[in-house]
């Protein structure tokens, strides 16, 4: 439990502070740390009895000469969780060093406990990372779902509970987007800080939170039965707002669908990643994206760029030559997403209904087809979404 590197660091630093040599042994009495490096690796016989009894011992010069590897001083047990895991000794006349004994013992035990807790936390984080990675890449033909259920249960997680996947991406904006004088941040160096921020919001003991790559954090959030997925938008905004408040950082989130099996969790996580990827391309400045709002975009992205290019070129070629194409595209999109309702479309665009009518008339004149013919309009709508995704088809006049 007490690593040689930690023991040597503690012994060296403490010796320098108190002015007496400090040595630390393991549970077998072997010296694993000492201010006098020549004693590292030697046997300290007095430690054996101290470990057995868990009681401190002092040795004067004549007593020390009768014990192998022992010098005058005091030896105290290092106890954690009721078990003696080693000893700490201070070299010098007992009268001189006894006053340091309890202080050095307690300080060493505190550092030991902190080291154990840190190692335990790191191991738990790595196990969560591996579990999330296995779910993200889950293939029922390669790995049985029951195996992942068992592994998750060993970590204290029940994958049969209703969950939803959330994916966060944290980036360093370019120099123009950062506040003047704000330092750049290295994602790898602030990993723990980012995890802590996410865990403060997603704090359910059943929430699985882990990094998937520098700047990427995945969450498999336990979703109570009566809680809708849309309620997570507020939670995700809290995370992105806190991260954005840190100089030099920006954050976005994607939210998948509810799931209660390994296979569905895999799909939910892939959906969350798709929402994150697609949301940045087709929505405004919102940092949080629901896959339920992007299903059509997801399907279009899945068919591939050549098919999207052909749809766009054959359906909206004349419209794309217009200098106000982005405005016309947004009008078509709002008209369809508002249920072909003029009032709702004008409200969505934040313009007067007469402006919407003017734009629609212009679109009909250019295309030669009425926008109230739903098949025509839906084809145009899909072409507009393809354009938002980035079709790769140049507009007339573009270089």
Short mmCIF file of C-alpha atoms in Angstrom, two decimals:
data_model
loop_
_atom_site.label_atom_id
_atom_site.label_comp_id
_atom_site.label_asym_id
_atom_site.label_seq_id
_atom_site.Cartn_x
_atom_site.Cartn_y
_atom_site.Cartn_z
CA UNK A 1 0.00 0.00 0.00
CA UNK A 2 2.93 2.35 0.67
CA UNK A 3 4.86 2.87 -2.55
CA UNK A 4 8.66 3.34 -2.41
CA UNK A 5 8.44 6.55 -4.43
CA UNK A 6 5.96 8.10 -2.02
CA UNK A 7 7.92 6.84 1.01
CA UNK A 8 11.15 8.34 -0.30
CA UNK A 9 9.47 11.67 -1.04
CA UNK A 10 7.96 11.84 2.47
CA UNK A 11 11.18 10.78 4.20
CA UNK A 12 13.35 13.20 2.25
CA UNK A 13 11.06 16.20 2.75
CA UNK A 14 10.42 15.50 6.43
CA UNK A 15 14.12 14.97 7.19
CA UNK A 16 14.91 18.35 5.66
CA UNK A 17 12.24 20.05 7.77
CA UNK A 18 12.96 18.59 11.23
CA UNK A 19 16.73 18.23 10.87
CA UNK A 20 16.78 14.54 11.85
CA UNK A 21 16.90 11.57 9.51
CA UNK A 22 13.50 10.01 8.88
CA UNK A 23 13.15 6.50 7.47
CA UNK A 24 10.05 4.60 6.40
CA UNK A 25 9.72 0.82 6.16
CA UNK A 26 7.18 -1.46 4.57
CA UNK A 27 5.18 -4.10 6.45
CA UNK A 28 8.17 -6.48 6.29
CA UNK A 29 10.61 -4.08 7.92
CA UNK A 30 12.50 -3.17 4.74
CA UNK A 31 13.49 0.47 4.44
CA UNK A 32 11.73 1.99 1.39
CA UNK A 33 12.38 5.66 2.12
CA UNK A 34 15.06 7.54 4.03
CA UNK A 35 16.68 10.94 4.25
CA UNK A 36 19.91 8.90 4.20
CA UNK A 37 19.60 7.18 0.84
CA UNK A 38 22.25 4.59 1.78
CA UNK A 39 19.73 2.97 4.14
CA UNK A 40 17.10 2.34 1.46
CA UNK A 41 16.71 -1.40 0.85
CA UNK A 42 18.20 -2.42 4.22
CA UNK A 43 16.40 -4.37 6.94
CA UNK A 44 15.21 -2.47 10.04
CA UNK A 45 14.77 -5.14 12.70
CA UNK A 46 13.03 -2.92 15.26
CA UNK A 47 10.15 -2.37 12.83
CA UNK A 48 9.08 -6.02 12.98
CA UNK A 49 8.00 -5.81 16.63
CA UNK A 50 6.48 -2.36 16.18
CA UNK A 51 4.37 -3.63 13.29
CA UNK A 52 3.28 -6.69 15.28
CA UNK A 53 2.23 -4.73 18.37
CA UNK A 54 1.26 -1.48 16.67
CA UNK A 55 3.05 0.25 19.53
CA UNK A 56 5.95 2.75 19.25
CA UNK A 57 9.43 1.82 20.49
CA UNK A 58 12.50 3.82 21.44
CA UNK A 59 16.11 2.60 21.30
CA UNK A 60 19.18 4.13 22.91
CA UNK A 61 22.68 3.48 21.58
CA UNK A 62 23.25 0.18 23.39
CA UNK A 63 19.78 -1.17 22.45
CA UNK A 64 20.21 -0.16 18.82
CA UNK A 65 23.53 -2.02 18.55
CA UNK A 66 21.73 -5.28 19.38
CA UNK A 67 19.28 -4.90 16.45
CA UNK A 68 20.10 -5.22 12.77
CA UNK A 69 19.92 -1.99 10.78
CA UNK A 70 18.75 0.05 13.76
CA UNK A 71 20.18 3.32 15.05
CA UNK A 72 19.24 5.24 18.19
CA UNK A 73 15.87 6.92 17.94
CA UNK A 74 12.14 6.24 17.89
CA UNK A 75 10.09 3.91 15.67
CA UNK A 76 6.32 4.27 15.29
CA UNK A 77 3.73 2.18 13.44
CA UNK A 78 1.98 3.50 10.33
CA UNK A 79 -1.64 2.41 10.65
CA UNK A 80 -4.38 2.72 8.04
CA UNK A 81 -7.82 1.13 8.36
CA UNK A 82 -6.64 -0.51 11.56
CA UNK A 83 -3.77 -2.32 9.84
CA UNK A 84 -0.07 -1.60 10.32
CA UNK A 85 1.34 -1.12 6.83
CA UNK A 86 4.85 -0.05 7.82
CA UNK A 87 6.77 2.13 10.24
CA UNK A 88 8.31 5.57 10.42
CA UNK A 89 11.55 6.03 12.34
CA UNK A 90 13.46 9.13 13.42
CA UNK A 91 17.19 8.84 14.10
CA UNK A 92 18.66 10.62 17.16
CA UNK A 93 18.71 10.34 20.90
CA UNK A 94 15.21 9.37 22.11
CA UNK A 95 14.98 12.51 24.22
CA UNK A 96 15.62 14.68 21.15
CA UNK A 97 13.38 12.98 18.60
CA UNK A 98 10.48 11.72 20.72
CA UNK A 99 8.75 15.12 20.43
CA UNK A 100 8.70 14.79 16.62
CA UNK A 101 7.49 11.19 16.59
CA UNK A 102 3.70 11.61 16.79
CA UNK A 103 3.71 14.59 14.43
CA UNK A 104 5.71 12.74 11.75
CA UNK A 105 3.58 9.60 12.17
CA UNK A 106 0.30 11.48 11.75
CA UNK A 107 1.55 13.48 8.78
CA UNK A 108 2.81 10.33 7.07
CA UNK A 109 -0.49 8.51 7.65
CA UNK A 110 -2.42 11.48 6.22
CA UNK A 111 -0.24 11.50 3.09
CA UNK A 112 -0.61 7.74 2.81
CA UNK A 113 -4.40 7.92 3.01
CA UNK A 114 -4.48 10.69 0.42
CA UNK A 115 -2.26 8.63 -1.87
CA UNK A 116 -4.52 5.59 -1.50
CA UNK A 117 -7.63 7.69 -2.15
CA UNK A 118 -6.05 9.28 -5.22
CA UNK A 119 -4.98 5.90 -6.59
CA UNK A 120 -8.44 4.48 -5.90
CA UNK A 121 -10.09 7.42 -7.66
CA UNK A 122 -7.79 7.13 -10.66
CA UNK A 123 -8.48 3.41 -10.92
CA UNK A 124 -12.23 4.06 -10.72
CA UNK A 125 -11.96 6.75 -13.41
CA UNK A 126 -10.03 4.45 -15.72
CA UNK A 127 -12.57 1.66 -15.15
CA UNK A 128 -15.42 4.08 -15.99
CA UNK A 129 -13.56 5.21 -19.12
CA UNK A 130 -13.13 1.61 -20.24
CA UNK A 131 -16.79 0.83 -19.57
CA UNK A 132 -17.98 3.86 -21.52
CA UNK A 133 -15.60 3.06 -24.39
CA UNK A 134 -16.91 -0.52 -24.51
CA UNK A 135 -20.51 0.70 -24.59
CA UNK A 136 -19.68 3.26 -27.29
CA UNK A 137 -18.14 0.52 -29.47
CA UNK A 138 -20.56 -2.25 -28.42
CA UNK A 139 -21.20 -4.94 -31.01
CA UNK A 140 -23.44 -7.83 -29.86
CA UNK A 141 -21.66 -10.14 -32.31
CA UNK A 142 -18.34 -9.50 -30.55
CA UNK A 143 -19.22 -8.95 -26.88
CA UNK A 144 -22.24 -10.23 -24.99
CA UNK A 145 -24.35 -7.58 -23.31
CA UNK A 146 -24.45 -9.67 -20.13
CA UNK A 147 -20.67 -9.33 -19.84
CA UNK A 148 -20.90 -5.51 -19.83
CA UNK A 149 -23.78 -5.67 -17.34
CA UNK A 150 -21.57 -7.75 -15.04
CA UNK A 151 -18.57 -5.42 -15.41
CA UNK A 152 -20.73 -2.38 -14.71
CA UNK A 153 -22.21 -4.07 -11.63
CA UNK A 154 -18.69 -4.63 -10.29
CA UNK A 155 -18.22 -0.85 -10.44
CA UNK A 156 -21.57 -0.25 -8.74
CA UNK A 157 -23.58 0.68 -11.87
CA UNK A 158 -26.82 -0.98 -13.01
CA UNK A 159 -27.07 -0.64 -16.78
CA UNK A 160 -30.66 -1.89 -16.71
CA UNK A 161 -31.82 1.41 -15.19
CA UNK A 162 -33.36 3.97 -17.53
CA UNK A 163 -30.53 6.17 -18.76
CA UNK A 164 -29.77 8.74 -21.41
CA UNK A 165 -26.37 9.47 -22.93
CA UNK A 166 -24.91 12.96 -23.03
CA UNK A 167 -21.72 13.94 -24.86
CA UNK A 168 -19.76 17.10 -24.04
CA UNK A 169 -17.09 18.68 -26.21
CA UNK A 170 -14.80 21.31 -24.69
CA UNK A 171 -12.62 23.32 -27.02
CA UNK A 172 -10.22 26.24 -26.94
CA UNK A 173 -11.66 28.98 -29.17
CA UNK A 174 -9.39 30.64 -31.68
CA UNK A 175 -7.58 33.78 -30.62
CA UNK A 176 -10.29 36.06 -31.98
CA UNK A 177 -13.02 34.45 -29.86
CA UNK A 178 -11.10 34.52 -26.58
CA UNK A 179 -11.22 37.42 -24.20
CA UNK A 180 -8.19 39.68 -24.49
CA UNK A 181 -5.40 38.44 -22.27
CA UNK A 182 -7.09 35.10 -21.53
CA UNK A 183 -4.56 32.24 -21.44
CA UNK A 184 -4.89 29.20 -23.66
CA UNK A 185 -5.79 25.95 -21.88
CA UNK A 186 -4.49 22.44 -22.51
CA UNK A 187 -7.36 19.93 -22.47
CA UNK A 188 -5.18 17.14 -21.11
CA UNK A 189 -4.00 19.27 -18.20
CA UNK A 190 -7.47 20.36 -17.07
CA UNK A 191 -9.08 16.94 -17.45
CA UNK A 192 -9.79 16.54 -13.72
CA UNK A 193 -11.20 20.05 -13.51
CA UNK A 194 -13.62 19.37 -16.37
CA UNK A 195 -14.71 16.04 -14.89
CA UNK A 196 -15.39 17.72 -11.56
CA UNK A 197 -17.54 20.37 -13.26
CA UNK A 198 -19.65 17.76 -15.03
CA UNK A 199 -19.99 15.60 -11.91
CA UNK A 200 -21.24 18.54 -9.87
CA UNK A 201 -24.30 18.64 -12.13
CA UNK A 202 -24.61 14.93 -12.95
CA UNK A 203 -24.17 13.85 -9.34
CA UNK A 204 -26.43 10.79 -9.12
CA UNK A 205 -24.40 7.82 -7.77
CA UNK A 206 -25.57 5.88 -10.83
CA UNK A 207 -24.35 8.51 -13.31
CA UNK A 208 -21.35 7.23 -15.28
CA UNK A 209 -19.09 10.17 -16.14
CA UNK A 210 -15.81 9.62 -17.97
CA UNK A 211 -13.48 11.24 -20.47
CA UNK A 212 -13.39 9.63 -23.90
CA UNK A 213 -10.60 11.80 -25.36
CA UNK A 214 -8.95 15.11 -24.47
CA UNK A 215 -11.78 17.64 -24.38
CA UNK A 216 -14.51 15.00 -24.67
CA UNK A 217 -16.62 13.81 -21.74
CA UNK A 218 -19.39 11.22 -21.90
CA UNK A 219 -22.22 10.81 -19.39
CA UNK A 220 -24.63 7.90 -19.02
CA UNK A 221 -27.16 9.67 -16.83
CA UNK A 222 -29.74 7.78 -14.81
CA UNK A 223 -33.07 9.26 -15.90
CA UNK A 224 -35.92 8.94 -13.36
CA UNK A 225 -39.09 7.44 -14.81
CA UNK A 226 -41.11 10.65 -14.74
CA UNK A 227 -38.36 12.95 -15.94
CA UNK A 228 -38.41 13.86 -19.65
CA UNK A 229 -35.23 13.99 -21.70
CA UNK A 230 -35.85 17.67 -22.46
CA UNK A 231 -35.27 18.48 -18.78
CA UNK A 232 -31.58 17.67 -19.34
CA UNK A 233 -31.18 20.73 -21.54
CA UNK A 234 -31.07 22.93 -18.45
CA UNK A 235 -28.53 20.65 -16.74
CA UNK A 236 -26.30 20.67 -19.80
CA UNK A 237 -26.53 24.45 -20.06
CA UNK A 238 -25.34 24.74 -16.47
CA UNK A 239 -22.27 22.69 -17.38
CA UNK A 240 -21.53 24.63 -20.57
CA UNK A 241 -22.05 27.96 -18.79
CA UNK A 242 -19.62 27.06 -15.99
CA UNK A 243 -17.01 25.89 -18.49
CA UNK A 244 -17.54 28.96 -20.68
CA UNK A 245 -16.95 31.16 -17.64
CA UNK A 246 -13.41 29.80 -17.48
CA UNK A 247 -11.16 31.92 -19.66
CA UNK A 248 -10.25 30.43 -22.97
CA UNK A 249 -12.81 27.59 -23.07
CA UNK A 250 -16.02 26.81 -24.94
CA UNK A 251 -18.35 23.84 -24.48
CA UNK A 252 -21.25 22.16 -26.28
CA UNK A 253 -23.43 19.16 -25.46
CA UNK A 254 -25.40 16.54 -27.37
CA UNK A 255 -28.24 14.54 -25.82
CA UNK A 256 -29.38 11.09 -26.98
CA UNK A 257 -32.56 9.07 -26.37
CA UNK A 258 -33.60 7.12 -23.23
CA UNK A 259 -32.26 3.57 -23.00
CA UNK A 260 -32.44 0.65 -20.59
CA UNK A 261 -30.24 -1.99 -22.21
CA UNK A 262 -26.63 -2.17 -23.35
CA UNK A 263 -27.62 -2.08 -27.01
CA UNK A 264 -29.91 0.91 -26.52
CA UNK A 265 -27.23 2.69 -24.47
CA UNK A 266 -24.82 2.23 -27.37
CA UNK A 267 -27.36 3.81 -29.72
CA UNK A 268 -28.09 6.62 -27.24
CA UNK A 269 -24.41 7.48 -26.96
CA UNK A 270 -23.95 7.45 -30.75
CA UNK A 271 -27.03 9.68 -31.03
CA UNK A 272 -25.57 12.09 -28.47
CA UNK A 273 -22.35 12.32 -30.50
CA UNK A 274 -24.36 12.84 -33.70
CA UNK A 275 -26.39 15.60 -32.01
CA UNK A 276 -23.16 17.27 -30.95
CA UNK A 277 -21.66 17.01 -34.43
CA UNK A 278 -24.78 17.99 -36.40
CA UNK A 279 -26.08 20.62 -34.01
CA UNK A 280 -23.06 22.84 -34.53
CA UNK A 281 -23.68 22.80 -38.28
CA UNK A 282 -27.43 23.38 -38.49
CA UNK A 283 -28.50 25.38 -35.42
CA UNK A 284 -27.62 28.88 -34.27
CA UNK A 285 -25.60 29.68 -31.20
CA UNK A 286 -27.24 27.16 -28.85
CA UNK A 287 -24.62 25.02 -27.06
CA UNK A 288 -27.00 22.13 -26.30
CA UNK A 289 -28.51 19.87 -28.97
CA UNK A 290 -31.16 17.12 -28.73
CA UNK A 291 -31.00 14.29 -31.23
CA UNK A 292 -34.82 14.35 -31.35
CA UNK A 293 -34.55 17.74 -33.07
CA UNK A 294 -32.01 16.46 -35.58
CA UNK A 295 -33.35 13.11 -36.75
CA UNK A 296 -33.86 14.22 -40.34
CA UNK A 297 -30.38 15.75 -40.41
CA UNK A 298 -29.00 12.49 -39.02
CA UNK A 299 -30.62 10.50 -41.84
CA UNK A 300 -29.37 12.94 -44.46
CA UNK A 301 -25.86 12.75 -43.03
CA UNK A 302 -26.04 8.96 -43.17
CA UNK A 303 -26.83 8.80 -46.89
CA UNK A 304 -23.50 10.43 -47.73
CA UNK A 305 -22.37 13.63 -49.35
CA UNK A 306 -22.75 12.53 -53.03
CA UNK A 307 -26.48 11.85 -52.53
CA UNK A 308 -26.93 15.16 -50.70
CA UNK A 309 -25.05 16.97 -53.47
CA UNK A 310 -27.34 15.51 -56.11
CA UNK A 311 -30.51 16.37 -54.13
CA UNK A 312 -29.35 19.94 -53.68
CA UNK A 313 -28.19 20.42 -57.26
CA UNK A 314 -31.43 19.04 -58.79
CA UNK A 315 -33.89 20.60 -56.37
CA UNK A 316 -32.54 24.00 -55.40
CA UNK A 317 -29.98 24.90 -58.06
CA UNK A 318 -31.78 28.07 -59.21
CA UNK A 319 -32.46 29.19 -55.66
CA UNK A 320 -28.80 28.81 -54.72
CA UNK A 321 -27.80 31.32 -57.40
CA UNK A 322 -29.73 34.03 -55.58
CA UNK A 323 -27.67 36.43 -53.43
CA UNK A 324 -30.26 36.03 -50.63
CA UNK A 325 -30.17 32.22 -50.74
CA UNK A 326 -29.51 31.88 -46.95
CA UNK A 327 -32.67 33.94 -46.28
CA UNK A 328 -34.73 31.91 -48.74
CA UNK A 329 -33.37 28.69 -47.25
CA UNK A 330 -34.36 29.76 -43.75
CA UNK A 331 -37.84 30.69 -45.00
CA UNK A 332 -38.39 27.26 -46.54
CA UNK A 333 -37.12 25.58 -43.38
CA UNK A 334 -39.35 27.64 -41.09
CA UNK A 335 -42.39 27.11 -43.36
CA UNK A 336 -42.02 23.33 -43.15
CA UNK A 337 -41.07 23.14 -39.48
CA UNK A 338 -44.04 25.38 -38.59
CA UNK A 339 -46.50 22.92 -40.14
CA UNK A 340 -47.03 25.05 -43.28
CA UNK A 341 -48.62 27.71 -41.09
CA UNK A 342 -47.96 31.32 -42.05
CA UNK A 343 -48.40 32.79 -38.57
CA UNK A 344 -46.10 30.27 -36.90
CA UNK A 345 -43.52 30.60 -39.69
CA UNK A 346 -43.38 34.40 -39.35
CA UNK A 347 -43.05 34.04 -35.57
CA UNK A 348 -40.20 31.55 -35.97
CA UNK A 349 -38.39 33.92 -38.34
CA UNK A 350 -39.20 37.02 -36.22
CA UNK A 351 -40.52 38.89 -39.25
CA UNK A 352 -43.90 40.17 -40.41
CA UNK A 353 -46.14 37.66 -42.15
CA UNK A 354 -46.21 39.85 -45.29
CA UNK A 355 -42.43 39.44 -45.54
CA UNK A 356 -42.88 35.69 -45.39
CA UNK A 357 -45.49 35.89 -48.17
CA UNK A 358 -43.12 37.99 -50.30
CA UNK A 359 -40.30 35.48 -49.86
CA UNK A 360 -42.57 32.53 -50.60
CA UNK A 361 -43.82 34.17 -53.79
CA UNK A 362 -40.22 34.72 -54.87
CA UNK A 363 -39.35 31.06 -54.18
CA UNK A 364 -42.39 29.91 -56.18
CA UNK A 365 -41.48 32.15 -59.11
CA UNK A 366 -37.91 30.83 -59.21
CA UNK A 367 -38.78 27.16 -58.79
CA UNK A 368 -42.03 27.27 -60.79
CA UNK A 369 -43.77 25.22 -58.09
CA UNK A 370 -46.20 26.21 -55.33
CA UNK A 371 -44.95 25.91 -51.75
CA UNK A 372 -48.36 24.65 -50.68
CA UNK A 373 -47.70 21.50 -52.70
CA UNK A 374 -46.26 19.51 -49.82
CA UNK A 375 -44.19 17.05 -51.84
CA UNK A 376 -42.40 19.90 -53.57
CA UNK A 377 -41.92 21.74 -50.34
CA UNK A 378 -40.57 18.67 -48.52
CA UNK A 379 -38.04 18.07 -51.29
CA UNK A 380 -36.92 21.69 -50.97
CA UNK A 381 -36.84 21.31 -47.20
CA UNK A 382 -34.50 18.31 -47.43
CA UNK A 383 -32.32 20.21 -49.90
CA UNK A 384 -32.09 23.12 -47.43
CA UNK A 385 -31.03 20.77 -44.64
CA UNK A 386 -28.45 19.20 -46.95
CA UNK A 387 -27.09 22.69 -47.59
CA UNK A 388 -26.87 23.36 -43.84
CA UNK A 389 -24.94 20.13 -43.38
CA UNK A 390 -22.36 21.30 -45.90
CA UNK A 391 -22.99 19.73 -49.26
CA UNK A 392 -19.73 20.44 -50.98
CA UNK A 393 -21.64 21.86 -53.98
CA UNK A 394 -20.33 25.35 -54.86
CA UNK A 395 -22.81 28.13 -55.48
CA UNK A 396 -22.72 29.97 -58.77
CA UNK A 397 -20.16 32.74 -58.50
CA UNK A 398 -18.30 31.06 -55.64
CA UNK A 399 -14.58 30.62 -56.22
#
